[in-house]
Short mmCIF file of C-alpha atoms in Angstrom, two decimals:
data_model
loop_
_atom_site.label_atom_id
_atom_site.label_comp_id
_atom_site.label_asym_id
_atom_site.label_seq_id
_atom_site.Cartn_x
_atom_site.Cartn_y
_atom_site.Cartn_z
CA MET A 13 147.50 -45.69 -157.93
CA PRO A 14 149.65 -43.86 -155.34
CA LEU A 15 149.84 -45.17 -151.80
CA ASN A 16 148.06 -43.28 -149.06
CA GLU A 17 149.91 -42.15 -145.91
CA GLU A 18 148.85 -45.24 -143.94
CA GLN A 19 150.14 -47.57 -146.65
CA LEU A 20 153.38 -45.61 -146.90
CA GLN A 21 153.89 -45.86 -143.14
CA GLN A 22 153.22 -49.59 -143.27
CA LYS A 23 155.85 -49.96 -146.01
CA ARG A 24 158.36 -47.94 -143.95
CA ASP A 25 157.65 -50.08 -140.88
CA GLU A 26 158.09 -53.29 -142.88
CA ARG A 27 161.38 -52.02 -144.35
CA ARG A 28 162.63 -51.04 -140.88
CA GLU A 29 161.81 -54.54 -139.58
CA GLN A 30 163.57 -56.06 -142.59
CA ILE A 31 166.72 -54.07 -141.75
CA LEU A 32 166.55 -54.94 -138.04
CA SER A 33 166.09 -58.64 -138.80
CA ALA A 34 169.07 -58.63 -141.16
CA ALA A 35 171.21 -56.67 -138.70
CA LEU A 36 170.40 -59.11 -135.89
CA LYS A 37 171.59 -62.04 -138.01
CA VAL A 38 174.81 -60.30 -139.04
CA PHE A 39 175.63 -58.90 -135.58
CA ALA A 40 174.96 -62.29 -133.99
CA ARG A 41 177.37 -64.02 -136.37
CA ARG A 42 180.08 -61.39 -136.71
CA GLY A 43 179.83 -59.08 -133.69
CA LEU A 44 179.71 -55.31 -133.83
CA ILE A 45 183.35 -54.83 -134.87
CA GLY A 46 183.18 -57.49 -137.60
CA THR A 47 179.99 -56.06 -139.09
CA LYS A 48 179.84 -53.49 -141.85
CA MET A 49 176.70 -51.66 -142.94
CA SER A 50 177.22 -53.14 -146.41
CA MET A 51 176.87 -56.65 -144.91
CA ILE A 52 173.58 -55.70 -143.29
CA SER A 53 172.21 -54.12 -146.47
CA GLU A 54 173.24 -57.22 -148.44
CA GLU A 55 171.53 -59.50 -145.89
CA ALA A 56 168.42 -57.30 -146.06
CA GLY A 57 168.50 -57.22 -149.85
CA ILE A 58 168.43 -53.42 -150.03
CA SER A 59 170.85 -50.66 -150.95
CA GLN A 60 173.06 -49.05 -148.32
CA GLY A 61 171.63 -45.66 -149.22
CA LEU A 62 168.11 -46.83 -148.40
CA MET A 63 169.31 -48.37 -145.14
CA TYR A 64 170.84 -45.07 -144.04
CA ARG A 65 167.40 -43.46 -144.38
CA TYR A 66 166.31 -45.66 -141.46
CA PHE A 67 169.49 -45.88 -139.37
CA THR A 68 172.36 -43.40 -139.39
CA SER A 69 175.00 -45.86 -138.15
CA LYS A 70 175.62 -49.45 -137.18
CA ASP A 71 175.87 -48.30 -133.54
CA GLU A 72 172.32 -46.96 -133.76
CA LEU A 73 171.17 -50.26 -135.25
CA PHE A 74 173.00 -52.24 -132.58
CA ILE A 75 171.55 -50.17 -129.73
CA THR A 76 168.03 -50.48 -131.18
CA LEU A 77 168.43 -54.26 -131.21
CA VAL A 78 169.78 -54.30 -127.64
CA GLU A 79 166.77 -52.26 -126.49
CA ARG A 80 164.47 -54.69 -128.28
CA ALA A 81 166.27 -57.71 -126.79
CA ILE A 82 165.99 -56.39 -123.25
CA GLN A 83 162.34 -55.46 -123.65
CA GLY A 84 161.51 -58.85 -125.18
CA SER A 85 163.41 -60.73 -122.51
CA ILE A 86 161.67 -58.92 -119.68
CA GLU A 87 158.22 -59.21 -121.25
CA GLY A 88 158.82 -62.88 -122.03
CA THR A 89 159.89 -63.63 -118.46
CA LYS A 90 156.89 -61.76 -117.03
CA GLN A 91 154.62 -64.07 -119.04
CA ILE A 92 155.36 -66.83 -116.56
CA HIS A 93 152.76 -65.32 -114.23
CA GLN A 94 149.99 -65.71 -116.85
CA MET A 95 150.90 -69.27 -117.81
CA PRO A 96 148.61 -72.04 -116.68
CA GLY A 97 149.82 -74.85 -114.46
CA SER A 98 151.95 -75.46 -111.44
CA PRO A 99 155.18 -73.56 -110.77
CA LEU A 100 157.22 -76.41 -112.27
CA GLU A 101 155.03 -76.49 -115.37
CA LYS A 102 155.38 -72.71 -115.74
CA LEU A 103 159.16 -72.87 -115.35
CA THR A 104 159.31 -75.73 -117.86
CA ARG A 105 157.31 -73.71 -120.41
CA LEU A 106 159.45 -70.59 -119.86
CA THR A 107 162.58 -72.68 -120.40
CA GLU A 108 161.20 -74.05 -123.67
CA ILE A 109 160.54 -70.49 -124.84
CA ILE A 110 164.00 -69.27 -123.82
CA LEU A 111 165.80 -72.16 -125.52
CA ASP A 112 163.79 -71.80 -128.72
CA GLU A 113 165.94 -71.16 -131.78
CA ASP A 114 164.41 -67.72 -132.35
CA GLY A 115 165.81 -66.49 -129.06
CA GLN A 116 169.37 -67.52 -129.88
CA LEU A 117 170.19 -64.53 -132.07
CA TYR A 118 169.08 -62.10 -129.38
CA PHE A 119 170.98 -64.13 -126.81
CA LEU A 120 174.15 -63.83 -128.91
CA LEU A 121 173.64 -60.11 -129.21
CA MET A 122 173.23 -59.69 -125.45
CA HIS A 123 176.20 -61.97 -124.82
CA GLN A 124 178.31 -59.59 -126.92
CA VAL A 125 177.08 -56.59 -124.94
CA ARG A 126 178.03 -58.29 -121.68
CA THR A 127 181.43 -59.58 -122.79
CA SER A 128 182.83 -57.24 -125.44
CA ASP A 129 184.72 -54.04 -124.75
CA ASP A 130 183.92 -52.77 -128.24
CA VAL A 131 180.19 -52.08 -127.90
CA PRO A 132 178.74 -48.58 -127.50
CA GLU A 133 178.57 -47.32 -123.91
CA LYS A 134 174.84 -46.75 -124.33
CA ALA A 135 174.40 -50.47 -125.02
CA LYS A 136 176.37 -51.34 -121.89
CA ALA A 137 174.32 -48.84 -119.86
CA LEU A 138 171.11 -50.57 -120.99
CA LEU A 139 172.25 -53.71 -119.17
CA GLU A 140 171.15 -52.21 -115.86
CA TYR A 141 167.57 -52.81 -117.02
CA ALA A 142 168.36 -56.49 -117.50
CA SER A 143 170.38 -57.23 -114.39
CA MET A 144 170.05 -60.55 -112.59
CA ASP A 145 168.09 -58.75 -109.85
CA VAL A 146 165.36 -57.89 -112.37
CA TYR A 147 164.92 -61.55 -113.30
CA VAL A 148 165.18 -62.77 -109.72
CA ASP A 149 162.37 -60.39 -108.74
CA MET A 150 160.18 -61.61 -111.61
CA LEU A 151 160.70 -65.31 -110.91
CA LYS A 152 160.79 -65.18 -107.11
CA PRO A 153 157.00 -65.68 -106.62
CA VAL A 154 157.02 -68.76 -108.88
CA PHE A 155 159.98 -70.31 -107.05
CA GLU A 156 158.44 -69.46 -103.65
CA GLU A 157 155.17 -71.14 -104.60
CA GLY A 158 157.07 -74.12 -106.04
CA GLN A 159 159.05 -74.53 -102.82
CA LYS A 160 155.92 -74.17 -100.73
CA ASN A 161 154.06 -76.89 -102.62
CA GLY A 162 157.11 -79.19 -102.67
CA GLU A 163 157.82 -79.12 -106.42
CA LEU A 164 160.97 -77.02 -106.56
CA ALA A 165 164.26 -77.53 -104.75
CA GLU A 166 164.75 -75.98 -101.36
CA GLY A 167 167.39 -73.33 -100.81
CA ASP A 168 168.02 -69.66 -101.31
CA ILE A 169 165.63 -68.54 -104.05
CA SER A 170 167.93 -65.86 -105.46
CA GLU A 171 170.73 -68.40 -105.73
CA LEU A 172 168.43 -70.95 -107.41
CA ILE A 173 167.23 -68.40 -109.97
CA SER A 174 170.81 -67.27 -110.66
CA CYS A 175 171.77 -70.92 -111.11
CA TYR A 176 168.82 -71.43 -113.47
CA PHE A 177 169.90 -68.53 -115.70
CA THR A 178 173.56 -69.57 -115.54
CA VAL A 179 172.65 -73.04 -116.79
CA ILE A 180 170.43 -71.60 -119.55
CA SER A 181 173.19 -69.18 -120.61
CA GLY A 182 175.77 -71.96 -120.66
CA LEU A 183 173.54 -74.14 -122.81
CA MET A 184 172.87 -71.30 -125.24
CA THR A 185 176.59 -70.55 -125.48
CA LEU A 186 177.48 -74.18 -126.15
CA ASN A 187 174.75 -74.45 -128.76
CA ILE A 188 175.75 -71.24 -130.58
CA PRO A 189 178.18 -72.72 -133.10
CA LYS A 190 176.03 -75.83 -133.52
CA THR A 191 178.93 -77.86 -132.18
CA GLN A 192 178.98 -81.38 -133.55
CA GLY A 193 178.01 -83.88 -130.94
CA PHE A 194 176.34 -81.29 -128.72
CA GLN A 195 172.62 -81.10 -128.44
CA LEU A 196 170.48 -79.25 -125.96
CA PRO A 197 169.13 -81.55 -123.27
CA ARG A 198 165.40 -82.12 -123.12
CA VAL A 199 163.79 -79.45 -120.98
CA GLU A 200 162.26 -82.09 -118.68
CA LEU A 201 165.76 -83.39 -117.93
CA LEU A 202 167.04 -79.88 -117.32
CA MET A 203 164.18 -79.16 -114.90
CA ARG A 204 165.31 -82.05 -112.67
CA MET A 205 168.12 -79.77 -111.48
CA PHE A 206 165.52 -77.53 -109.88
CA THR A 207 162.99 -80.01 -108.55
CA ARG A 208 162.83 -81.31 -105.03
CA LEU A 209 164.33 -84.76 -104.69
#
């Protein structure tokens, strides 16, 4: 029995997600320059010809993943305002989400965009949507409330939020190669850096 248009579209969407998932893994491990479309098709378990029906180039794939990473990061950070609990509890939960293993591949991708000269200009231009100012603005109300109720450390809020993301980025970078002897600290221990003494 032939598939109807809705079923066909669902199959196309699933295939596109399969390609994006494979591309994320390969780009995260090998970078844009070290990645070939054949590696992505092999990771996805499909032919290169079929992959080119969905994406015309590895740059297009890379940019699509960068857009997705930025959107997911911003939406994920905004969730802090809907989380239950005190500001410290919200920040603790957000940190657990950020440090989750699923986020590491996207982190690696974004790290490449920020640090590599060999990524498409369009990918670099997308970074303006994920500047530190964007995240400071999103987290500022939580930090203000946390300072007001005595939970979070005193000081310049923008500097504290920048410090928070610098620490998170450093931890993610250290954890990338699964370095022997290194393990991420417990989130509760990490949060002590931002609590009032």
